[in-house]
Amino acid sequence: MTERIEQRYCIKFCQKLGDSQSQTIRKIQQVFGEDAMGVTQIKEWFNQFKDGRTSAESEQRCGRPQTARSATVVERVRNLVMADRRLTVREIAEEVGVSKDSAHAILRDDLNMNRVAAKFVPKLLSPEQKDLRRDVAQDLLDTANTDPGFLNTVITGDESWVYGYDPETKRQSSQWKHPESPRPKKVRQVRSKIKVMLTVFFDVRGIVHHEYASEGQTVTKEYYHDVLRRLRDSVRRERPDMWTGNNWHLHHDNAPAHSSQLIHTFLAKHGITTVRQPPYSPEMAPCDFWLFPKLKTPLKGSRFESREEIMRNATTELNTIPKEDFQRCFRQWKDRWAKHKGPTLKGIMVTTPSDSGILEVEDR
């Protein structure tokens, strides 16, 4: 700052001597070298001294404007966003009385918030359904911890469509490219109309039973009743130790066909105990979070022209899943119980057949 004032006095001195602007610029640059003021500044000060200015000191300024990101403003923004998270930056700025840039900076830097789109989910659980999911997870986890062999006795299953053509996922279609290479493109495609309904049951040792529904068949309670009869035959053949001891447990979801009175009566008649599944919780069903994605991912992007070809390739994929993967799935299932469990233990809850043929709930 002192050096700048010295240069200003030199400019004033040259102007008083009658030097021109160009002469003054050359002298300042010659004396101060690289530290010389800019040409524009030299001209401005030269003209001011020529117009009668006497002081070489800078005029007093009011200082930098006070920032809009004060604690009071930040708190007002926080209250607004907490009251309505869909407010835009413009609406927040107008309400608080700051610029859009300041409002955005407060949201991003002070409140550490980003605007994101809502994630699509099949269903929003009610508080009661969330409590039920927590209780079921706690009960199952307690059962597994009390009886280390419990998971070895569970057979879980479900149904799902397998398509003749299922488009690749975005991750599957990604590929390496050089910076100068054009970005790869793909045409938007949809699933084919050719499809087959697969029903599959498995345990910690592998696939116990699987079958494909006939063309046009839907999953009704009568159809599922027949599936369970064939499942019992498969258990007798594939798991003779479970069949002899009659100590296996069935796990399926709460689809209407699975929870009908006809199915309850069938399970009670044959003494089949079921493992509870909380409603609208596919992340706690092994078929949904593991088997079906593992089965269908290798088939995506391939075209099968007939139902027979679909069934043949799907069966091949099922048979290639190693036993270790089934064991890992059941460990992950238990980990998911731990993730969703409640804060307190409420006893082991399993459904058992009663003499009346209706499944009842008992504490053990």
mmCIF file of C-alpha atoms in Angstrom:
data_model
loop_
_atom_site.group_PDB
_atom_site.id
_atom_site.type_symbol
_atom_site.label_atom_id
_atom_site.label_comp_id
_atom_site.label_asym_id
_atom_site.label_seq_id
_atom_site.Cartn_x
_atom_site.Cartn_y
_atom_site.Cartn_z
ATOM 1 C CA MET A 1 0.000 0.000 0.000
ATOM 2 C CA THR A 2 2.850 2.413 0.883
ATOM 3 C CA GLU A 3 4.488 1.732 -2.479
ATOM 4 C CA ARG A 4 1.245 2.599 -4.286
ATOM 5 C CA ILE A 5 1.019 5.937 -2.440
ATOM 6 C CA GLU A 6 4.627 6.697 -3.429
ATOM 7 C CA GLN A 7 3.751 6.074 -7.061
ATOM 8 C CA ARG A 8 0.730 8.340 -6.804
ATOM 9 C CA TYR A 9 2.907 11.166 -5.443
ATOM 10 C CA CYS A 10 5.302 10.588 -8.341
ATOM 11 C CA ILE A 11 2.359 10.819 -10.774
ATOM 12 C CA LYS A 12 1.276 14.065 -9.080
ATOM 13 C CA PHE A 13 4.837 15.410 -9.294
ATOM 14 C CA CYS A 14 5.097 14.594 -13.028
ATOM 15 C CA GLN A 15 1.707 16.181 -13.724
ATOM 16 C CA LYS A 16 2.720 19.380 -11.904
ATOM 17 C CA LEU A 17 5.928 19.518 -13.962
ATOM 18 C CA GLY A 18 3.824 19.462 -17.125
ATOM 19 C CA ASP A 19 4.634 15.918 -18.288
ATOM 20 C CA SER A 20 2.116 14.193 -20.536
ATOM 21 C CA GLN A 21 0.375 10.941 -19.632
ATOM 22 C CA SER A 22 2.687 8.885 -21.833
ATOM 23 C CA GLN A 23 5.775 10.520 -20.336
ATOM 24 C CA THR A 24 4.476 9.891 -16.827
ATOM 25 C CA ILE A 25 3.757 6.238 -17.616
ATOM 26 C CA ARG A 26 7.285 5.702 -18.973
ATOM 27 C CA LYS A 27 8.890 7.316 -15.911
ATOM 28 C CA ILE A 28 6.771 5.300 -13.430
ATOM 29 C CA GLN A 29 7.537 2.038 -15.262
ATOM 30 C CA GLN A 30 11.241 2.937 -15.454
ATOM 31 C CA VAL A 31 11.520 3.666 -11.737
ATOM 32 C CA PHE A 32 9.298 0.913 -10.277
ATOM 33 C CA GLY A 33 9.760 -1.792 -12.899
ATOM 34 C CA GLU A 34 7.550 -4.845 -12.370
ATOM 35 C CA ASP A 35 5.963 -3.252 -9.294
ATOM 36 C CA ALA A 36 4.664 -0.309 -11.313
ATOM 37 C CA MET A 37 0.956 0.429 -11.293
ATOM 38 C CA GLY A 38 -1.081 -0.507 -14.304
ATOM 39 C CA VAL A 39 -1.359 1.907 -17.210
ATOM 40 C CA THR A 40 -5.064 2.424 -16.610
ATOM 41 C CA GLN A 41 -4.503 3.283 -12.937
ATOM 42 C CA ILE A 42 -1.718 5.701 -13.806
ATOM 43 C CA LYS A 43 -3.994 7.469 -16.283
ATOM 44 C CA GLU A 44 -6.858 7.660 -13.754
ATOM 45 C CA TRP A 45 -4.672 9.205 -11.057
ATOM 46 C CA PHE A 46 -3.017 11.540 -13.594
ATOM 47 C CA ASN A 47 -6.421 12.877 -14.666
ATOM 48 C CA GLN A 48 -7.604 13.247 -11.055
ATOM 49 C CA PHE A 49 -4.538 15.320 -10.164
ATOM 50 C CA LYS A 50 -5.028 17.303 -13.354
ATOM 51 C CA ASP A 51 -8.643 18.031 -12.280
ATOM 52 C CA GLY A 52 -7.449 19.458 -8.974
ATOM 53 C CA ARG A 53 -7.168 16.541 -6.611
ATOM 54 C CA THR A 54 -4.521 17.090 -3.976
ATOM 55 C CA SER A 55 -4.567 13.947 -1.788
ATOM 56 C CA ALA A 56 -2.853 10.746 -2.872
ATOM 57 C CA GLU A 57 -4.642 8.748 -0.161
ATOM 58 C CA SER A 58 -7.484 6.381 -1.060
ATOM 59 C CA GLU A 59 -10.961 7.523 -0.119
ATOM 60 C CA GLN A 60 -12.667 5.833 2.822
ATOM 61 C CA ARG A 61 -14.986 2.964 1.864
ATOM 62 C CA CYS A 62 -17.912 1.510 3.749
ATOM 63 C CA GLY A 63 -16.259 -1.941 3.617
ATOM 64 C CA ARG A 64 -17.490 -5.256 2.258
ATOM 65 C CA PRO A 65 -21.267 -5.771 2.414
ATOM 66 C CA GLN A 66 -22.429 -7.925 5.272
ATOM 67 C CA THR A 67 -22.878 -11.534 4.221
ATOM 68 C CA ALA A 68 -26.411 -12.956 3.961
ATOM 69 C CA ARG A 69 -25.280 -16.248 5.522
ATOM 70 C CA SER A 70 -25.629 -15.132 9.117
ATOM 71 C CA ALA A 71 -26.742 -17.531 11.837
ATOM 72 C CA THR A 72 -30.209 -15.964 11.877
ATOM 73 C CA VAL A 73 -30.681 -16.353 8.135
ATOM 74 C CA VAL A 74 -29.392 -19.942 8.188
ATOM 75 C CA GLU A 75 -31.854 -20.812 10.949
ATOM 76 C CA ARG A 76 -34.734 -19.255 8.992
ATOM 77 C CA VAL A 77 -33.801 -21.298 5.932
ATOM 78 C CA ARG A 78 -33.598 -24.450 8.068
ATOM 79 C CA ASN A 79 -37.077 -23.877 9.497
ATOM 80 C CA LEU A 80 -38.539 -23.250 6.046
ATOM 81 C CA VAL A 81 -37.065 -26.428 4.590
ATOM 82 C CA MET A 82 -38.108 -28.534 7.568
ATOM 83 C CA ALA A 83 -41.663 -27.265 7.180
ATOM 84 C CA ASP A 84 -41.778 -27.949 3.422
ATOM 85 C CA ARG A 85 -38.967 -29.929 1.818
ATOM 86 C CA ARG A 86 -40.325 -29.275 -1.678
ATOM 87 C CA LEU A 87 -39.594 -25.540 -1.643
ATOM 88 C CA THR A 88 -37.427 -24.351 -4.517
ATOM 89 C CA VAL A 89 -34.289 -22.236 -4.081
ATOM 90 C CA ARG A 90 -36.134 -19.274 -5.605
ATOM 91 C CA GLU A 91 -39.014 -19.600 -3.139
ATOM 92 C CA ILE A 92 -36.612 -19.851 -0.200
ATOM 93 C CA ALA A 93 -34.631 -16.825 -1.400
ATOM 94 C CA GLU A 94 -37.798 -14.726 -1.785
ATOM 95 C CA GLU A 95 -39.145 -15.760 1.615
ATOM 96 C CA VAL A 96 -35.903 -15.042 3.491
ATOM 97 C CA GLY A 97 -34.916 -11.990 1.435
ATOM 98 C CA VAL A 98 -31.543 -13.145 0.095
ATOM 99 C CA SER A 99 -30.211 -13.890 -3.368
ATOM 100 C CA LYS A 100 -30.653 -17.284 -5.001
ATOM 101 C CA ASP A 101 -26.891 -17.865 -4.809
ATOM 102 C CA SER A 102 -26.891 -17.162 -1.076
ATOM 103 C CA ALA A 103 -29.893 -19.417 -0.496
ATOM 104 C CA HIS A 104 -28.248 -22.226 -2.471
ATOM 105 C CA ALA A 105 -24.964 -21.771 -0.571
ATOM 106 C CA ILE A 106 -26.811 -21.973 2.758
ATOM 107 C CA LEU A 107 -28.561 -25.190 1.724
ATOM 108 C CA ARG A 108 -25.417 -26.791 0.340
ATOM 109 C CA ASP A 109 -22.668 -25.602 2.709
ATOM 110 C CA ASP A 110 -24.360 -24.653 5.997
ATOM 111 C CA LEU A 111 -27.187 -27.198 6.085
ATOM 112 C CA ASN A 112 -25.384 -29.888 4.040
ATOM 113 C CA MET A 113 -28.515 -30.586 1.997
ATOM 114 C CA ASN A 114 -29.027 -31.619 -1.627
ATOM 115 C CA ARG A 115 -32.233 -31.704 -3.633
ATOM 116 C CA VAL A 116 -32.978 -35.245 -4.827
ATOM 117 C CA ALA A 117 -35.915 -36.904 -6.523
ATOM 118 C CA ALA A 118 -38.052 -39.297 -4.494
ATOM 119 C CA LYS A 119 -37.127 -42.959 -4.844
ATOM 120 C CA PHE A 120 -39.842 -45.171 -6.298
ATOM 121 C CA VAL A 121 -40.882 -47.990 -3.978
ATOM 122 C CA PRO A 122 -43.755 -50.465 -4.451
ATOM 123 C CA LYS A 123 -45.456 -49.403 -1.221
ATOM 124 C CA LEU A 124 -44.943 -47.055 1.698
ATOM 125 C CA LEU A 125 -45.284 -49.003 4.936
ATOM 126 C CA SER A 126 -47.580 -47.745 7.637
ATOM 127 C CA PRO A 127 -46.208 -47.372 11.202
ATOM 128 C CA GLU A 128 -48.001 -50.589 12.159
ATOM 129 C CA GLN A 129 -46.412 -52.487 9.254
ATOM 130 C CA LYS A 130 -42.978 -51.131 10.177
ATOM 131 C CA ASP A 131 -43.485 -52.294 13.754
ATOM 132 C CA LEU A 132 -44.559 -55.718 12.514
ATOM 133 C CA ARG A 133 -41.487 -56.024 10.294
ATOM 134 C CA ARG A 134 -39.247 -55.105 13.208
ATOM 135 C CA ASP A 135 -40.964 -57.627 15.482
ATOM 136 C CA VAL A 136 -40.775 -60.435 12.900
ATOM 137 C CA ALA A 137 -37.089 -59.735 12.291
ATOM 138 C CA GLN A 138 -36.397 -59.763 16.028
ATOM 139 C CA ASP A 139 -38.308 -63.004 16.538
ATOM 140 C CA LEU A 140 -36.554 -64.800 13.677
ATOM 141 C CA LEU A 141 -33.140 -63.568 14.774
ATOM 142 C CA ASP A 142 -33.795 -64.743 18.314
ATOM 143 C CA THR A 143 -34.912 -68.132 16.992
ATOM 144 C CA ALA A 144 -31.773 -68.496 14.852
ATOM 145 C CA ASN A 145 -29.525 -67.509 17.774
ATOM 146 C CA THR A 146 -31.273 -69.897 20.143
ATOM 147 C CA ASP A 147 -31.206 -72.794 17.663
ATOM 148 C CA PRO A 148 -28.064 -72.665 15.448
ATOM 149 C CA GLY A 149 -29.560 -75.324 13.160
ATOM 150 C CA PHE A 150 -32.804 -73.443 12.552
ATOM 151 C CA LEU A 151 -31.811 -72.015 9.158
ATOM 152 C CA ASN A 152 -30.805 -75.485 7.964
ATOM 153 C CA THR A 153 -34.449 -76.576 8.287
ATOM 154 C CA VAL A 154 -36.021 -73.700 6.332
ATOM 155 C CA ILE A 155 -37.218 -74.148 2.746
ATOM 156 C CA THR A 156 -38.132 -70.860 1.091
ATOM 157 C CA GLY A 157 -39.817 -70.264 -2.238
ATOM 158 C CA ASP A 158 -41.768 -67.955 -4.509
ATOM 159 C CA GLU A 159 -42.938 -67.430 -8.104
ATOM 160 C CA SER A 160 -41.593 -65.121 -10.777
ATOM 161 C CA TRP A 161 -41.848 -64.547 -14.530
ATOM 162 C CA VAL A 162 -38.927 -65.494 -16.752
ATOM 163 C CA TYR A 163 -39.086 -63.664 -20.090
ATOM 164 C CA GLY A 164 -38.106 -64.656 -23.589
ATOM 165 C CA TYR A 165 -36.285 -61.334 -23.793
ATOM 166 C CA ASP A 166 -35.415 -59.121 -20.847
ATOM 167 C CA PRO A 167 -33.337 -55.978 -21.675
ATOM 168 C CA GLU A 168 -29.886 -55.670 -20.178
ATOM 169 C CA THR A 169 -29.434 -53.450 -17.175
ATOM 170 C CA LYS A 170 -27.547 -50.182 -17.526
ATOM 171 C CA ARG A 171 -24.556 -51.700 -15.763
ATOM 172 C CA GLN A 172 -24.528 -54.750 -18.019
ATOM 173 C CA SER A 173 -24.498 -52.624 -21.176
ATOM 174 C CA SER A 174 -21.620 -50.402 -20.013
ATOM 175 C CA GLN A 175 -18.270 -50.729 -21.790
ATOM 176 C CA TRP A 176 -14.773 -49.241 -21.798
ATOM 177 C CA LYS A 177 -14.011 -46.400 -24.210
ATOM 178 C CA HIS A 178 -11.226 -43.940 -25.031
ATOM 179 C CA PRO A 179 -11.838 -40.216 -24.466
ATOM 180 C CA GLU A 180 -12.000 -39.657 -28.213
ATOM 181 C CA SER A 181 -14.326 -42.608 -28.846
ATOM 182 C CA PRO A 182 -18.065 -41.919 -29.291
ATOM 183 C CA ARG A 183 -20.341 -42.883 -26.449
ATOM 184 C CA PRO A 184 -22.035 -46.260 -27.079
ATOM 185 C CA LYS A 185 -25.763 -46.223 -27.758
ATOM 186 C CA LYS A 186 -28.522 -48.765 -27.426
ATOM 187 C CA VAL A 187 -32.143 -48.788 -28.481
ATOM 188 C CA ARG A 188 -34.802 -48.686 -25.772
ATOM 189 C CA GLN A 189 -36.373 -52.126 -25.626
ATOM 190 C CA VAL A 190 -39.105 -53.823 -23.614
ATOM 191 C CA ARG A 191 -39.657 -57.322 -22.325
ATOM 192 C CA SER A 192 -41.046 -59.853 -24.728
ATOM 193 C CA LYS A 193 -44.577 -61.186 -24.508
ATOM 194 C CA ILE A 194 -43.224 -64.735 -24.366
ATOM 195 C CA LYS A 195 -42.755 -65.610 -20.703
ATOM 196 C CA VAL A 196 -42.970 -68.515 -18.277
ATOM 197 C CA MET A 197 -44.008 -68.542 -14.626
ATOM 198 C CA LEU A 198 -41.306 -70.224 -12.537
ATOM 199 C CA THR A 199 -41.972 -71.505 -9.032
ATOM 200 C CA VAL A 200 -38.884 -72.512 -7.077
ATOM 201 C CA PHE A 201 -38.101 -73.647 -3.526
ATOM 202 C CA PHE A 202 -34.629 -73.973 -2.033
ATOM 203 C CA ASP A 203 -32.829 -74.384 1.248
ATOM 204 C CA VAL A 204 -29.271 -73.964 2.477
ATOM 205 C CA ARG A 205 -28.159 -77.004 0.429
ATOM 206 C CA GLY A 206 -29.632 -75.925 -2.910
ATOM 207 C CA ILE A 207 -32.752 -76.250 -5.039
ATOM 208 C CA VAL A 208 -35.385 -78.537 -3.526
ATOM 209 C CA HIS A 209 -38.131 -78.164 -6.105
ATOM 210 C CA HIS A 210 -38.880 -76.052 -9.158
ATOM 211 C CA GLU A 211 -41.548 -76.153 -11.821
ATOM 212 C CA TYR A 212 -43.014 -74.063 -14.625
ATOM 213 C CA ALA A 213 -46.690 -73.205 -14.901
ATOM 214 C CA SER A 214 -48.511 -74.212 -18.047
ATOM 215 C CA GLU A 215 -49.281 -71.499 -20.588
ATOM 216 C CA GLY A 216 -52.126 -69.264 -19.444
ATOM 217 C CA GLN A 217 -51.987 -70.552 -15.859
ATOM 218 C CA THR A 218 -52.146 -67.956 -13.090
ATOM 219 C CA VAL A 219 -51.108 -68.448 -9.480
ATOM 220 C CA THR A 220 -54.376 -69.192 -7.734
ATOM 221 C CA LYS A 221 -54.867 -70.871 -4.380
ATOM 222 C CA GLU A 222 -55.798 -74.123 -6.171
ATOM 223 C CA TYR A 223 -52.654 -74.004 -8.285
ATOM 224 C CA TYR A 224 -50.454 -73.233 -5.296
ATOM 225 C CA HIS A 225 -52.120 -76.066 -3.387
ATOM 226 C CA ASP A 226 -50.986 -78.477 -6.105
ATOM 227 C CA VAL A 227 -47.498 -76.925 -6.071
ATOM 228 C CA LEU A 228 -47.190 -77.601 -2.341
ATOM 229 C CA ARG A 229 -48.223 -81.221 -2.859
ATOM 230 C CA ARG A 230 -45.436 -81.604 -5.412
ATOM 231 C CA LEU A 231 -43.059 -79.800 -3.051
ATOM 232 C CA ARG A 232 -43.759 -82.394 -0.345
ATOM 233 C CA ASP A 233 -42.920 -85.148 -2.825
ATOM 234 C CA SER A 234 -39.647 -83.373 -3.662
ATOM 235 C CA VAL A 235 -38.779 -83.038 0.017
ATOM 236 C CA ARG A 236 -39.336 -86.768 0.462
ATOM 237 C CA ARG A 237 -36.987 -87.496 -2.472
ATOM 238 C CA GLU A 238 -34.375 -84.742 -2.114
ATOM 239 C CA ARG A 239 -34.308 -84.219 1.669
ATOM 240 C CA PRO A 240 -35.133 -87.613 3.251
ATOM 241 C CA ASP A 241 -33.672 -86.497 6.593
ATOM 242 C CA MET A 242 -36.124 -83.571 6.745
ATOM 243 C CA TRP A 243 -38.999 -85.783 5.635
ATOM 244 C CA THR A 244 -38.273 -88.466 8.220
ATOM 245 C CA GLY A 245 -37.889 -85.996 11.068
ATOM 246 C CA ASN A 246 -40.731 -83.769 9.794
ATOM 247 C CA ASN A 247 -38.731 -80.841 11.120
ATOM 248 C CA TRP A 248 -38.634 -78.568 8.070
ATOM 249 C CA HIS A 249 -40.176 -75.100 7.955
ATOM 250 C CA LEU A 250 -41.764 -73.434 4.944
ATOM 251 C CA HIS A 251 -41.151 -69.782 4.149
ATOM 252 C CA HIS A 252 -43.153 -67.887 1.536
ATOM 253 C CA ASP A 253 -44.554 -64.390 1.198
ATOM 254 C CA ASN A 254 -48.050 -63.114 1.944
ATOM 255 C CA ALA A 255 -49.491 -63.280 -1.568
ATOM 256 C CA PRO A 256 -53.243 -64.011 -1.576
ATOM 257 C CA ALA A 257 -52.680 -67.476 -3.036
ATOM 258 C CA HIS A 258 -50.174 -68.256 -0.257
ATOM 259 C CA SER A 259 -52.299 -67.011 2.622
ATOM 260 C CA SER A 260 -55.670 -68.425 1.625
ATOM 261 C CA GLN A 261 -57.676 -70.657 3.940
ATOM 262 C CA LEU A 262 -57.144 -73.575 1.560
ATOM 263 C CA ILE A 263 -53.367 -73.316 1.991
ATOM 264 C CA HIS A 264 -53.633 -72.865 5.760
ATOM 265 C CA THR A 265 -55.708 -76.016 5.975
ATOM 266 C CA PHE A 266 -53.270 -77.970 3.813
ATOM 267 C CA LEU A 267 -50.270 -76.912 5.908
ATOM 268 C CA ALA A 268 -52.076 -77.720 9.146
ATOM 269 C CA LYS A 269 -53.163 -81.135 7.838
ATOM 270 C CA HIS A 270 -49.561 -82.118 7.045
ATOM 271 C CA GLY A 271 -47.996 -80.487 10.094
ATOM 272 C CA ILE A 272 -45.901 -78.014 8.093
ATOM 273 C CA THR A 273 -44.679 -75.119 10.208
ATOM 274 C CA THR A 274 -44.236 -71.768 8.449
ATOM 275 C CA VAL A 275 -41.738 -68.969 8.974
ATOM 276 C CA ARG A 276 -43.339 -65.552 9.129
ATOM 277 C CA GLN A 277 -42.736 -63.001 6.406
ATOM 278 C CA PRO A 278 -43.605 -59.330 7.073
ATOM 279 C CA PRO A 279 -45.891 -57.795 4.427
ATOM 280 C CA TYR A 280 -44.445 -55.700 1.591
ATOM 281 C CA SER A 281 -40.867 -56.574 2.539
ATOM 282 C CA PRO A 282 -39.138 -58.199 -0.468
ATOM 283 C CA GLU A 283 -35.750 -57.252 1.010
ATOM 284 C CA MET A 284 -36.431 -59.916 3.654
ATOM 285 C CA ALA A 285 -37.389 -62.674 1.200
ATOM 286 C CA PRO A 286 -34.422 -64.699 -0.168
ATOM 287 C CA CYS A 287 -36.078 -65.277 -3.545
ATOM 288 C CA ASP A 288 -36.557 -61.554 -4.065
ATOM 289 C CA PHE A 289 -33.256 -60.187 -2.788
ATOM 290 C CA TRP A 290 -31.042 -63.017 -4.052
ATOM 291 C CA LEU A 291 -32.290 -65.974 -6.138
ATOM 292 C CA PHE A 292 -34.376 -64.278 -8.820
ATOM 293 C CA PRO A 293 -31.816 -61.512 -9.522
ATOM 294 C CA LYS A 294 -29.038 -64.111 -9.647
ATOM 295 C CA LEU A 295 -31.070 -66.300 -11.997
ATOM 296 C CA LYS A 296 -32.293 -63.574 -14.356
ATOM 297 C CA THR A 297 -29.202 -61.393 -14.683
ATOM 298 C CA PRO A 298 -27.277 -63.855 -16.920
ATOM 299 C CA LEU A 299 -30.405 -64.268 -19.080
ATOM 300 C CA LYS A 300 -30.863 -60.540 -19.714
ATOM 301 C CA GLY A 301 -30.059 -59.510 -23.256
ATOM 302 C CA SER A 302 -30.589 -63.031 -24.654
ATOM 303 C CA ARG A 303 -33.532 -63.889 -26.896
ATOM 304 C CA PHE A 304 -35.461 -67.109 -26.494
ATOM 305 C CA GLU A 305 -38.054 -67.855 -29.132
ATOM 306 C CA SER A 306 -40.186 -70.380 -27.253
ATOM 307 C CA ARG A 307 -41.331 -71.323 -23.780
ATOM 308 C CA GLU A 308 -39.308 -74.515 -23.998
ATOM 309 C CA GLU A 309 -36.124 -72.543 -24.682
ATOM 310 C CA ILE A 310 -36.838 -70.235 -21.756
ATOM 311 C CA MET A 311 -37.375 -73.169 -19.390
ATOM 312 C CA ARG A 312 -34.275 -74.965 -20.619
ATOM 313 C CA ASN A 313 -31.976 -71.963 -20.091
ATOM 314 C CA ALA A 314 -33.543 -70.998 -16.761
ATOM 315 C CA THR A 315 -33.120 -74.544 -15.472
ATOM 316 C CA THR A 316 -29.486 -74.530 -16.586
ATOM 317 C CA GLU A 317 -28.854 -71.333 -14.648
ATOM 318 C CA LEU A 318 -30.538 -72.775 -11.547
ATOM 319 C CA ASN A 319 -28.391 -75.898 -11.695
ATOM 320 C CA THR A 320 -25.155 -73.936 -12.043
ATOM 321 C CA ILE A 321 -25.602 -72.054 -8.749
ATOM 322 C CA PRO A 322 -23.043 -73.540 -6.316
ATOM 323 C CA LYS A 323 -23.982 -74.750 -2.861
ATOM 324 C CA GLU A 324 -21.772 -72.106 -1.253
ATOM 325 C CA ASP A 325 -23.958 -69.370 -2.734
ATOM 326 C CA PHE A 326 -27.074 -70.833 -1.106
ATOM 327 C CA GLN A 327 -25.299 -70.930 2.236
ATOM 328 C CA ARG A 328 -24.167 -67.327 1.770
ATOM 329 C CA CYS A 329 -27.750 -66.323 0.963
ATOM 330 C CA PHE A 330 -29.050 -67.689 4.241
ATOM 331 C CA ARG A 331 -26.289 -65.887 6.143
ATOM 332 C CA GLN A 332 -27.300 -62.672 4.387
ATOM 333 C CA TRP A 333 -30.916 -63.362 5.302
ATOM 334 C CA LYS A 334 -29.949 -63.558 8.972
ATOM 335 C CA ASP A 335 -27.950 -60.340 8.632
ATOM 336 C CA ARG A 336 -31.049 -58.633 7.266
ATOM 337 C CA TRP A 337 -33.007 -59.742 10.312
ATOM 338 C CA ALA A 338 -30.357 -58.126 12.489
ATOM 339 C CA LYS A 339 -30.605 -54.938 10.454
ATOM 340 C CA HIS A 340 -34.382 -54.672 10.865
ATOM 341 C CA LYS A 341 -34.715 -56.078 14.379
ATOM 342 C CA GLY A 342 -36.366 -54.131 17.169
ATOM 343 C CA PRO A 343 -34.775 -52.843 20.381
ATOM 344 C CA THR A 344 -36.341 -55.471 22.634
ATOM 345 C CA LEU A 345 -36.871 -59.205 22.537
ATOM 346 C CA LYS A 346 -40.485 -60.324 22.293
ATOM 347 C CA GLY A 347 -40.162 -64.088 22.173
ATOM 348 C CA ILE A 348 -39.992 -66.533 19.311
ATOM 349 C CA MET A 349 -43.083 -66.381 17.155
ATOM 350 C CA VAL A 350 -43.765 -69.214 14.711
ATOM 351 C CA THR A 351 -46.996 -70.505 13.235
ATOM 352 C CA THR A 352 -47.984 -74.037 14.162
ATOM 353 C CA PRO A 353 -50.935 -76.167 13.124
ATOM 354 C CA SER A 354 -53.775 -76.574 15.583
ATOM 355 C CA ASP A 355 -56.223 -79.433 15.927
ATOM 356 C CA SER A 356 -58.931 -77.358 14.238
ATOM 357 C CA GLY A 357 -56.883 -77.092 11.075
ATOM 358 C CA ILE A 358 -56.238 -73.347 11.541
ATOM 359 C CA LEU A 359 -52.694 -72.067 11.999
ATOM 360 C CA GLU A 360 -52.222 -70.434 15.376
ATOM 361 C CA VAL A 361 -49.429 -68.320 16.812
ATOM 362 C CA GLU A 362 -47.658 -69.359 19.953
ATOM 363 C CA ASP A 363 -44.793 -68.020 22.071
ATOM 364 C CA ARG A 364 -41.885 -70.307 22.712
#
